[in-house]
Short mmCIF file of C-alpha atoms in Angstrom, two decimals:
data_model
loop_
_atom_site.label_atom_id
_atom_site.label_comp_id
_atom_site.label_asym_id
_atom_site.label_seq_id
_atom_site.Cartn_x
_atom_site.Cartn_y
_atom_site.Cartn_z
CA MET A 1 0.00 0.00 0.00
CA PHE A 2 1.36 3.43 -0.97
CA ASP A 3 2.24 5.89 1.77
CA PRO A 4 -0.31 8.53 0.57
CA LEU A 5 -3.09 5.93 0.88
CA ILE A 6 -1.88 5.05 4.39
CA ILE A 7 -2.08 8.73 5.34
CA LEU A 8 -5.62 8.89 3.91
CA VAL A 9 -6.65 5.97 6.12
CA ALA A 10 -5.06 7.76 9.10
CA LEU A 11 -7.17 10.83 8.32
CA GLY A 12 -10.36 8.77 8.38
CA PHE A 13 -9.49 7.10 11.68
CA GLY A 14 -8.39 10.44 13.18
CA ILE A 15 -11.73 12.04 12.30
CA GLY A 16 -13.51 9.04 13.82
CA ALA A 17 -11.55 9.35 17.07
CA ARG A 18 -12.27 13.07 17.30
CA ALA A 19 -16.00 12.39 16.71
CA LEU A 20 -15.92 10.06 19.73
CA GLY A 21 -14.37 12.79 21.87
CA LEU A 22 -10.91 11.19 21.90
CA PRO A 23 -7.55 12.64 20.80
CA ALA A 24 -6.88 12.12 17.11
CA LEU A 25 -3.67 10.21 17.85
CA ILE A 26 -5.83 7.32 19.14
CA GLY A 27 -7.21 7.14 15.61
CA TYR A 28 -3.72 7.14 14.12
CA LEU A 29 -2.65 4.23 16.33
CA ALA A 30 -5.85 2.35 15.44
CA ALA A 31 -5.25 3.03 11.75
CA GLY A 32 -1.76 1.54 12.03
CA PHE A 33 -3.07 -1.66 13.63
CA ALA A 34 -5.88 -1.92 11.08
CA LEU A 35 -3.45 -1.46 8.19
CA HIS A 36 -1.18 -4.11 9.71
CA GLU A 37 -4.07 -6.58 9.50
CA LEU A 38 -4.32 -5.73 5.80
CA ASP A 39 -0.58 -6.48 5.36
CA ALA A 40 0.16 -2.84 4.51
CA GLN A 41 3.84 -1.94 4.32
CA ALA A 42 5.16 1.53 5.11
CA GLY A 43 7.77 3.10 2.85
CA GLU A 44 10.76 5.29 3.59
CA PHE A 45 8.59 8.40 3.24
CA LEU A 46 6.65 7.64 6.44
CA GLN A 47 9.85 6.89 8.34
CA THR A 48 11.37 10.20 7.22
CA LEU A 49 8.27 12.13 8.31
CA SER A 50 8.36 10.29 11.66
CA ASP A 51 12.00 11.27 12.25
CA ILE A 52 11.24 14.91 11.40
CA GLY A 53 8.27 14.86 13.77
CA ILE A 54 10.39 13.67 16.70
CA THR A 55 13.03 16.32 15.96
CA LEU A 56 10.38 19.07 15.84
CA LEU A 57 8.82 17.74 19.05
CA LEU A 58 12.09 18.22 20.93
CA PHE A 59 12.74 21.56 19.22
CA THR A 60 9.35 22.97 20.30
CA ILE A 61 9.95 21.67 23.84
CA GLY A 62 13.24 23.56 23.92
CA LEU A 63 11.54 26.77 22.79
CA LYS A 64 9.25 26.60 25.84
CA LEU A 65 11.98 26.16 28.42
CA GLU A 66 11.45 28.73 31.19
CA PHE A 67 14.07 27.74 33.72
CA LYS A 68 12.74 30.05 36.43
CA ASP A 69 9.39 28.23 36.29
CA LEU A 70 10.98 24.78 36.13
CA LEU A 71 13.04 25.55 39.23
CA LYS A 72 9.92 25.84 41.39
CA PRO A 73 9.83 22.91 43.87
CA GLN A 74 6.20 22.12 43.00
CA VAL A 75 7.32 21.55 39.39
CA TRP A 76 10.63 19.69 39.54
CA GLY A 77 10.03 18.19 42.98
CA THR A 78 6.63 16.76 42.08
CA THR A 79 7.93 15.48 38.74
CA LEU A 80 10.95 13.65 40.12
CA LEU A 81 9.10 12.15 43.10
CA HIS A 82 6.22 11.01 40.91
CA MET A 83 8.51 9.52 38.29
CA LEU A 84 10.51 7.63 40.93
CA ALA A 85 7.37 6.26 42.59
CA THR A 86 5.84 5.29 39.23
CA GLN A 87 9.09 3.65 38.10
CA ALA A 88 9.27 1.56 41.28
CA PHE A 89 5.59 0.57 41.04
CA PHE A 90 5.71 -0.65 37.46
CA MET A 91 9.04 -2.39 37.90
CA ALA A 92 7.48 -4.31 40.81
CA LEU A 93 4.38 -5.10 38.72
CA LEU A 94 6.39 -6.35 35.74
CA ALA A 95 8.72 -8.34 38.03
CA ALA A 96 5.66 -10.01 39.55
CA CYS A 97 4.45 -10.93 36.04
CA VAL A 98 7.86 -12.44 35.28
CA ALA A 99 7.82 -14.40 38.57
CA LEU A 100 4.36 -15.77 37.70
CA GLY A 101 5.59 -16.87 34.28
CA LEU A 102 3.37 -14.42 32.40
CA LEU A 103 6.30 -12.54 30.87
CA THR A 104 9.93 -13.05 29.98
CA LEU A 105 11.87 -9.85 30.57
CA SER A 106 15.40 -8.90 31.50
CA TRP A 107 15.97 -6.36 34.25
CA THR A 108 17.05 -3.82 31.63
CA ALA A 109 13.84 -4.31 29.65
CA THR A 110 11.78 -4.10 32.86
CA ALA A 111 13.43 -0.80 33.82
CA VAL A 112 12.99 0.70 30.34
CA ILE A 113 9.30 -0.27 30.07
CA ALA A 114 8.59 1.11 33.55
CA PHE A 115 10.43 4.32 32.65
CA ALA A 116 8.27 4.72 29.52
CA LEU A 117 5.18 4.64 31.76
CA THR A 118 6.33 7.48 34.01
CA PHE A 119 5.44 10.18 31.45
CA SER A 120 2.15 11.98 30.89
CA SER A 121 1.05 13.08 27.43
CA THR A 122 1.94 16.61 26.32
CA VAL A 123 -0.33 16.28 23.25
CA PHE A 124 -3.32 15.09 25.29
CA VAL A 125 -2.96 17.61 28.12
CA ILE A 126 -2.55 20.63 25.83
CA GLN A 127 -5.50 19.54 23.68
CA VAL A 128 -7.78 19.08 26.70
CA LEU A 129 -6.81 22.45 28.18
CA GLN A 130 -7.21 24.30 24.88
CA GLU A 131 -10.66 22.83 24.28
CA ARG A 132 -11.76 24.05 27.72
CA GLY A 133 -10.25 27.52 27.20
CA GLU A 134 -7.78 26.99 30.08
CA SER A 135 -4.43 27.05 28.31
CA ALA A 136 -3.44 30.26 30.18
CA SER A 137 -4.67 29.10 33.60
CA ARG A 138 -2.44 28.42 36.61
CA HIS A 139 -3.15 24.69 36.57
CA ALA A 140 -2.31 24.58 32.86
CA LYS A 141 1.06 26.27 33.45
CA LEU A 142 1.81 23.89 36.33
CA ALA A 143 0.87 20.82 34.28
CA VAL A 144 2.93 21.97 31.28
CA GLY A 145 5.91 22.67 33.56
CA ILE A 146 5.75 19.12 34.89
CA LEU A 147 5.49 17.78 31.34
CA ILE A 148 8.58 19.71 30.27
CA VAL A 149 10.65 18.31 33.16
CA GLN A 150 9.47 14.81 32.19
CA ASP A 151 10.42 15.48 28.58
CA LEU A 152 13.88 16.62 29.66
CA ALA A 153 14.32 13.34 31.54
CA ALA A 154 13.36 11.50 28.36
CA VAL A 155 15.84 13.53 26.33
CA VAL A 156 18.65 12.54 28.71
CA PHE A 157 17.64 8.90 28.25
CA LEU A 158 17.55 9.24 24.46
CA ALA A 159 21.03 10.73 24.45
CA PHE A 160 22.29 7.87 26.62
CA ALA A 161 20.51 5.18 24.57
CA ALA A 162 22.00 6.48 21.32
CA GLY A 163 25.46 5.68 22.65
CA LYS A 164 26.98 8.66 20.86
CA VAL A 165 30.26 10.06 22.15
CA PRO A 166 30.59 13.79 21.41
CA THR A 167 33.72 14.81 19.57
CA LEU A 168 35.98 17.66 20.58
CA GLU A 169 34.21 19.87 18.01
CA ALA A 170 31.00 19.56 20.09
CA LEU A 171 32.44 22.25 22.37
CA ALA A 172 31.62 24.68 19.58
CA LEU A 173 27.95 24.33 20.60
CA PHE A 174 28.69 26.71 23.46
CA LEU A 175 28.93 29.43 20.81
CA LEU A 176 25.14 29.30 20.65
CA VAL A 177 25.01 31.49 23.77
CA PRO A 178 26.71 34.56 22.22
CA LEU A 179 24.99 33.83 18.88
CA ARG A 180 21.52 34.12 20.46
CA PRO A 181 21.07 37.86 19.64
CA VAL A 182 22.18 37.25 16.05
CA ILE A 183 19.70 34.40 15.53
CA LEU A 184 16.88 36.40 17.10
CA ARG A 185 17.69 39.38 14.87
CA LEU A 186 17.55 37.14 11.78
CA LEU A 187 14.19 35.76 12.94
CA SER A 188 12.86 39.31 13.30
CA TYR A 189 13.86 40.01 9.68
CA CYS A 190 11.80 37.00 8.58
CA GLY A 191 8.52 38.58 9.67
CA TYR A 192 5.64 36.26 10.53
CA GLY A 193 4.79 34.43 7.28
CA GLU A 194 6.17 31.39 5.53
CA LEU A 195 9.73 32.75 5.72
CA PHE A 196 9.50 32.73 9.52
CA THR A 197 8.27 29.12 9.52
CA LEU A 198 10.98 28.12 7.07
CA ALA A 199 13.60 29.70 9.36
CA GLY A 200 12.25 27.61 12.26
CA LEU A 201 12.39 24.40 10.26
CA THR A 202 15.95 25.25 9.17
CA LEU A 203 17.05 25.82 12.76
CA ALA A 204 15.49 22.56 13.93
CA LEU A 205 16.53 20.22 11.10
CA GLY A 206 19.78 21.97 10.21
CA GLY A 207 20.77 22.18 13.85
CA ALA A 208 20.02 18.49 14.36
CA ALA A 209 22.17 17.56 11.35
CA LEU A 210 25.00 19.80 12.58
CA CYS A 211 24.93 18.17 16.03
CA GLU A 212 25.04 14.70 14.47
CA MET A 213 28.29 15.70 12.77
CA VAL A 214 29.94 16.41 16.14
CA GLY A 215 28.71 13.25 17.86
CA VAL A 216 25.63 14.71 19.59
CA LYS A 217 22.30 13.00 18.91
CA GLY A 218 20.37 15.16 16.46
CA ASP A 219 17.16 15.28 18.50
CA LEU A 220 19.08 16.40 21.58
CA GLY A 221 20.89 18.98 19.45
CA ALA A 222 17.55 20.40 18.28
CA LEU A 223 16.48 20.82 21.90
CA ILE A 224 19.79 22.50 22.83
CA ILE A 225 19.52 24.97 19.97
CA ALA A 226 15.89 25.78 20.80
CA GLY A 227 16.75 26.14 24.48
CA SER A 228 19.31 28.81 23.62
CA LEU A 229 16.42 30.91 22.21
CA ALA A 230 13.87 30.21 24.95
CA GLY A 231 12.37 33.07 26.93
CA HIS A 232 12.19 35.49 24.00
CA GLN A 233 8.90 36.47 22.37
CA LYS A 234 10.22 35.23 19.01
CA ALA A 235 10.73 31.76 20.53
CA LYS A 236 7.08 31.67 21.61
CA GLU A 237 5.93 32.74 18.15
CA LEU A 238 8.19 30.17 16.53
CA SER A 239 6.77 27.43 18.76
CA ARG A 240 3.23 28.33 17.67
CA SER A 241 4.31 28.47 14.02
CA LEU A 242 5.86 24.98 14.11
CA MET A 243 3.19 23.34 16.29
CA GLN A 244 1.02 22.18 13.39
CA PHE A 245 4.02 20.85 11.45
CA LYS A 246 5.18 18.91 14.50
CA ASP A 247 1.74 17.36 15.07
CA LEU A 248 1.39 16.56 11.36
CA PHE A 249 4.73 14.77 11.08
CA LEU A 250 4.11 12.82 14.30
CA VAL A 251 1.10 11.19 12.63
CA SER A 252 3.63 9.03 10.77
CA PHE A 253 5.26 8.02 14.06
CA PHE A 254 1.96 6.77 15.51
CA LEU A 255 1.11 5.00 12.26
CA LEU A 256 4.45 3.16 12.27
CA ILE A 257 3.79 1.92 15.83
CA GLY A 258 0.55 0.28 14.72
CA LEU A 259 2.04 -1.00 11.48
CA SER A 260 4.69 -2.87 13.49
CA GLY A 261 1.94 -5.27 14.58
CA TRP A 262 0.16 -6.60 17.65
CA PRO A 263 2.03 -7.90 20.70
CA GLU A 264 1.47 -11.40 22.06
CA PRO A 265 -1.98 -12.06 23.65
CA GLN A 266 -0.74 -12.12 27.25
CA ILE A 267 1.10 -8.84 26.67
CA VAL A 268 -2.13 -7.33 25.28
CA ALA A 269 -3.94 -8.22 28.51
CA ILE A 270 -1.17 -6.72 30.63
CA ALA A 271 -1.16 -3.60 28.44
CA VAL A 272 -4.90 -3.08 29.05
CA LEU A 273 -4.36 -3.54 32.80
CA VAL A 274 -1.52 -1.00 32.71
CA GLY A 275 -3.82 1.42 30.86
CA VAL A 276 -6.43 1.15 33.62
CA LEU A 277 -3.76 1.78 36.25
CA SER A 278 -3.28 5.27 34.79
CA LEU A 279 -6.24 6.20 37.00
CA LEU A 280 -3.85 6.00 39.97
CA LYS A 281 -1.60 8.76 38.67
CA PRO A 282 -3.73 11.71 39.90
CA LEU A 283 -3.97 10.09 43.35
CA LEU A 284 -0.21 10.57 43.72
CA TYR A 285 0.12 13.89 41.91
CA PHE A 286 -2.42 15.68 44.11
CA PRO A 287 -0.82 15.08 47.56
CA LEU A 288 2.65 15.80 46.17
CA LEU A 289 1.56 19.13 44.69
CA THR A 290 -0.33 20.29 47.78
CA LYS A 291 2.56 19.24 50.01
CA LEU A 292 4.80 21.50 47.91
CA HIS A 293 2.47 24.48 48.45
CA ALA A 294 0.35 24.40 45.29
CA PRO A 295 -3.30 25.51 45.81
CA ALA A 296 -5.84 22.69 46.11
CA ARG A 297 -7.76 23.57 42.95
CA VAL A 298 -4.61 24.01 40.88
CA SER A 299 -3.28 20.70 42.22
CA PHE A 300 -6.53 18.84 41.56
CA LEU A 301 -7.06 20.05 37.99
CA SER A 302 -3.37 19.57 37.10
CA SER A 303 -3.44 16.04 38.54
CA MET A 304 -6.55 15.12 36.57
CA ALA A 305 -5.00 16.39 33.32
CA LEU A 306 -1.83 14.36 33.95
CA GLY A 307 -3.64 11.07 34.58
CA ASN A 308 -2.51 9.34 31.36
CA TYR A 309 0.52 7.92 29.57
CA SER A 310 2.61 9.69 26.97
CA GLU A 311 3.48 9.37 23.32
CA PHE A 312 7.02 10.16 24.52
CA GLY A 313 7.02 6.71 26.12
CA LEU A 314 6.69 5.26 22.64
CA ILE A 315 9.70 7.24 21.48
CA VAL A 316 11.70 5.96 24.46
CA LEU A 317 10.73 2.37 23.64
CA ALA A 318 11.46 2.80 19.94
CA VAL A 319 14.99 4.00 20.70
CA ALA A 320 15.47 1.28 23.33
CA ALA A 321 14.31 -1.36 20.83
CA SER A 322 16.81 -0.10 18.23
CA ALA A 323 19.51 -0.45 20.90
CA GLY A 324 18.41 -4.05 21.55
CA TRP A 325 17.32 -3.40 25.16
CA VAL A 326 13.65 -4.36 24.71
CA ASP A 327 11.56 -6.37 22.24
CA THR A 328 9.88 -4.29 19.52
CA GLN A 329 6.45 -5.69 20.36
CA TRP A 330 6.44 -3.61 23.54
CA SER A 331 5.96 -0.47 21.44
CA GLY A 332 2.60 -1.87 20.35
CA ALA A 333 1.78 -2.91 23.92
CA ILE A 334 2.48 0.52 25.37
CA SER A 335 0.51 2.15 22.56
CA LEU A 336 -2.50 0.09 23.72
CA ALA A 337 -1.92 1.22 27.31
CA ILE A 338 -1.74 4.84 26.13
CA ALA A 339 -4.98 4.43 24.17
CA VAL A 340 -6.76 2.97 27.21
CA SER A 341 -5.47 5.80 29.41
CA PHE A 342 -6.77 8.42 26.96
CA ILE A 343 -10.16 6.75 26.72
CA LEU A 344 -10.48 6.78 30.51
CA SER A 345 -8.96 10.23 31.05
CA SER A 346 -11.08 12.13 28.49
CA PRO A 347 -14.47 11.83 30.28
CA LEU A 348 -12.87 12.26 33.71
CA ASN A 349 -11.35 15.59 32.70
CA THR A 350 -14.71 16.92 31.52
CA LYS A 351 -16.03 16.40 35.06
CA ALA A 352 -12.97 17.75 36.89
CA HIS A 353 -14.39 21.21 37.64
CA ALA A 354 -17.71 19.82 38.89
CA TRP A 355 -15.92 17.32 41.11
CA TYR A 356 -13.73 20.03 42.59
CA ARG A 357 -16.75 22.17 43.50
CA ARG A 358 -18.41 19.14 45.07
CA TRP A 359 -15.37 18.15 47.12
CA GLN A 360 -13.97 21.66 47.62
CA PRO A 361 -13.91 21.68 51.48
CA LYS A 362 -12.26 18.26 51.66
CA LEU A 363 -9.69 19.03 48.95
CA ARG A 364 -8.80 22.43 50.44
CA SER A 365 -7.98 20.72 53.73
CA PHE A 366 -4.89 19.32 51.96
CA GLU A 367 -3.49 22.83 51.38
CA SER A 368 -0.36 23.69 53.32
CA ILE A 369 -0.63 26.07 56.30
CA LYS A 370 1.79 28.41 54.53
CA LEU A 371 -0.58 28.70 51.57
CA ARG A 372 -3.69 29.27 53.71
CA GLN A 373 -2.00 32.24 55.39
CA SER A 374 -0.95 33.91 52.12
CA HIS A 375 -4.31 34.98 50.64
CA PRO A 376 -4.23 38.58 49.31
CA ASP A 377 -6.46 41.40 50.54
CA THR A 378 -9.77 41.56 48.65
CA GLN A 379 -11.70 43.86 51.00
CA GLY A 380 -13.82 46.67 49.60
CA VAL A 381 -13.67 45.57 45.98
CA LYS A 382 -16.32 47.26 43.80
CA VAL A 383 -14.93 46.51 40.33
CA ILE A 384 -12.78 43.61 39.10
CA VAL A 385 -10.83 43.71 35.85
CA LEU A 386 -9.88 40.19 34.73
CA GLY A 387 -6.81 40.27 32.49
CA MET A 388 -4.38 43.16 32.90
CA GLY A 389 -3.03 43.38 29.37
CA ASN A 390 -3.28 46.58 27.32
CA ILE A 391 -7.09 46.50 27.20
CA GLY A 392 -7.50 45.59 30.87
CA THR A 393 -4.98 48.22 31.97
CA GLY A 394 -6.79 50.92 30.02
CA ALA A 395 -10.10 49.89 31.60
CA TYR A 396 -8.50 49.85 35.06
CA GLU A 397 -7.11 53.37 34.68
CA ASP A 398 -10.46 54.75 33.53
CA LEU A 399 -12.44 53.10 36.33
CA ALA A 400 -9.87 53.98 39.00
CA THR A 401 -10.71 57.69 38.55
CA GLU A 402 -14.19 56.94 39.95
CA TYR A 403 -13.73 53.90 42.21
CA GLY A 404 -10.12 54.41 43.36
CA TYR A 405 -8.92 51.57 45.59
CA GLY A 406 -12.18 49.73 44.92
CA VAL A 407 -10.84 48.57 41.53
CA LEU A 408 -8.94 45.26 41.57
CA GLY A 409 -6.90 43.97 38.64
CA VAL A 410 -6.47 40.21 38.29
CA ASP A 411 -3.83 38.46 36.20
CA ASP A 412 -1.66 35.37 36.35
CA ASN A 413 1.46 36.74 34.71
CA ASP A 414 4.10 37.50 37.37
CA TYR A 415 6.00 39.92 35.12
CA LYS A 416 2.85 41.95 34.40
CA LEU A 417 1.89 42.01 38.07
CA LEU A 418 5.29 43.36 39.15
CA LYS A 419 5.02 46.13 36.58
CA HIS A 420 1.49 47.05 37.68
CA MET A 421 2.55 47.08 41.34
CA ALA A 422 5.42 49.40 40.47
CA ASP A 423 2.82 51.72 38.89
CA HIS A 424 0.78 51.59 42.13
CA ARG A 425 -2.15 49.62 40.75
CA ARG A 426 -4.05 47.24 43.02
CA VAL A 427 -3.50 43.83 41.42
CA ILE A 428 -3.33 40.22 42.57
CA ALA A 429 -2.31 36.90 41.04
CA ALA A 430 -5.37 34.67 40.63
CA ASP A 431 -7.18 32.42 38.20
CA ALA A 432 -10.50 33.92 37.07
CA THR A 433 -12.00 30.43 36.67
CA ASP A 434 -11.16 29.50 40.28
CA PRO A 435 -14.18 29.36 42.64
CA ASP A 436 -11.78 29.63 45.58
CA PHE A 437 -10.83 33.12 44.38
CA TRP A 438 -14.44 34.25 44.10
CA SER A 439 -15.21 32.84 47.56
CA ARG A 440 -12.89 35.54 48.97
CA ILE A 441 -14.81 38.31 47.16
CA ASN A 442 -17.93 39.90 48.68
CA LEU A 443 -20.18 39.41 45.66
CA SER A 444 -22.99 41.48 47.21
CA GLU A 445 -20.70 44.56 47.15
CA LEU A 446 -19.22 43.83 43.74
CA GLN A 447 -20.80 46.09 41.11
CA LEU A 448 -18.96 45.29 37.89
CA VAL A 449 -16.80 42.48 36.46
CA MET A 450 -14.86 43.28 33.30
CA LEU A 451 -13.65 40.28 31.29
CA ALA A 452 -10.60 41.51 29.38
CA LEU A 453 -9.33 37.97 28.77
CA THR A 454 -9.84 37.96 24.95
CA ASN A 455 -10.36 34.18 25.21
CA HIS A 456 -14.01 33.48 24.56
CA GLN A 457 -14.04 30.02 26.11
CA GLU A 458 -12.44 31.35 29.29
CA ASN A 459 -14.94 34.24 29.36
CA MET A 460 -17.79 31.73 29.17
CA VAL A 461 -16.31 29.63 31.99
CA VAL A 462 -16.11 32.71 34.24
CA THR A 463 -19.62 33.78 33.23
CA ARG A 464 -21.18 30.43 34.13
CA LEU A 465 -19.21 30.25 37.38
CA LEU A 466 -20.38 33.68 38.56
CA GLN A 467 -23.97 32.87 37.66
CA GLU A 468 -23.73 29.63 39.64
CA LEU A 469 -22.37 31.61 42.61
CA GLY A 470 -25.37 33.96 42.44
CA TYR A 471 -23.60 37.14 41.32
CA GLN A 472 -26.22 39.80 40.47
CA GLY A 473 -24.00 42.69 39.33
CA HIS A 474 -23.03 43.84 35.85
CA MET A 475 -20.57 42.08 33.56
CA ALA A 476 -18.83 43.21 30.39
CA ALA A 477 -16.51 41.25 28.10
CA VAL A 478 -14.15 41.86 25.19
CA VAL A 479 -14.92 39.75 22.10
CA ARG A 480 -13.26 39.39 18.72
CA PHE A 481 -16.10 37.89 16.65
CA PRO A 482 -19.84 38.65 16.34
CA GLU A 483 -20.90 35.09 17.26
CA GLU A 484 -18.99 35.43 20.54
CA ALA A 485 -20.88 38.63 21.31
CA GLU A 486 -24.20 36.93 20.60
CA GLU A 487 -23.46 34.05 22.98
CA LEU A 488 -22.39 36.39 25.78
CA GLU A 489 -25.39 38.65 25.33
CA GLN A 490 -27.67 35.62 25.60
CA HIS A 491 -26.24 35.25 29.12
CA GLY A 492 -26.87 38.92 29.93
CA ILE A 493 -23.26 40.03 29.41
CA SER A 494 -22.43 43.33 27.71
CA ALA A 495 -20.06 42.54 24.84
CA PHE A 496 -17.44 44.96 23.52
CA TYR A 497 -16.68 43.96 19.91
CA LEU A 498 -12.97 44.76 19.89
CA PHE A 499 -12.32 45.37 16.20
CA ALA A 500 -15.52 47.28 15.37
CA GLN A 501 -15.58 49.47 18.47
CA ALA A 502 -11.84 50.02 18.44
CA GLY A 503 -12.40 51.75 15.08
CA SER A 504 -14.80 54.19 16.73
CA GLY A 505 -12.25 54.88 19.45
CA PHE A 506 -9.56 55.41 16.80
CA ALA A 507 -11.74 57.94 14.99
CA ALA A 508 -12.50 59.76 18.25
CA HIS A 509 -8.78 59.93 18.98
CA ALA A 510 -8.10 61.40 15.52
CA ARG A 511 -10.84 64.04 15.94
CA ALA A 512 -9.42 65.01 19.31
CA GLN A 513 -5.97 65.47 17.78
CA LEU A 514 -7.45 67.72 15.10
CA GLY A 515 -9.44 69.71 17.66
CA LEU A 516 -12.78 68.70 16.08
#
């Protein structure tokens, strides 16, 4: 079967998975297994796309490296403790299966398979959070931070498994540090179109090839090069530009896993059991996060999102299999476990917010004493501005002339908050979708809530939450599209259509300048 036809089948299965409310990659894995039953054979084209996908995956991870966030104990501490506990648990489980005669595994294979099960899925978590409009929330940032630390652990393993010994010329990679301004300047010249995307692909693939020449594994080299650019706005834009390419090329990776065939029947049964055991992951994440001073709601929602296995585990097994450490059939087995974990995790995540509200008092009892004593002052608040970007700041300044200290700005960006505090604005760090935050606000005194979040899904989450809490005051929201305004107005929210009404403001500004 030709590779284009294989990709067409993957498209059909991906659409089917999405229709069932599951991540599309479940469909790609299923397509691979189905094509294997039809004796389909993949060509070199699919393998090439798969290799590019893995390189871009590591490159985009490197672009997101924010070392100051990763150095927080609740990020690296939770990740390492959870990975160690998960590693020990699955090694014990697999050793028990070997002792009972259900499996034949070496200690090396046992350790590698257990290691592959310590990761949670970056693709799944980001997709779930984006669909709920929570990609900028505190629990999303915490979950993504944990995922990045896990990915870094996998990168170290991949470098070790490749068995490459860097040459003396590899020291030249340190030149990337002083070259950072030059590369960023070149990226700025590329604008934001196809030239910018091409520059990103060149950096990722060209950098990987360059690192291979000096004895550094190409995928690791891509991450190193991307990491040298991390923290700059251009790196964030480049990550968004390459995201679709990375996801597209990884389709071939998932297809190749399925095309490699089914594992033995007893391994299939164990894989399904392992998939069900993913439900235990949140039960360990939550106490670890709260113990390390993360808020109860943030800990709970992050833990629920991380209750699955990762596609990165497949990459680890694929590399380990090429090194002869584990049988190739375990890639298919772990792909089944991943599929089961996604099927179970998807509906659980849709109920996460409702479960938190139901169990709020019990879950908040897990919060550390230090955290309970650190709640900011919310007394006398008359107006709340959610989102202190340019629009929110302008609204704050205008309202502060009338309400003074009664105006409270809310944002979750530490850099923005420090700047606002320096300008003597009353601001706090909080998540607008957090019922714990609203429980500290006297809603009977609150007169106006301004939603300057520019994320319609997040605006709707806040709207429904406040209505559930019985808020009777006024609400206004910024929208970008007419259909968003219609939905908000159906809920009694005043909608400010950004592009249309900004034009009126622009004209008023011009008339004022002309003295008209």
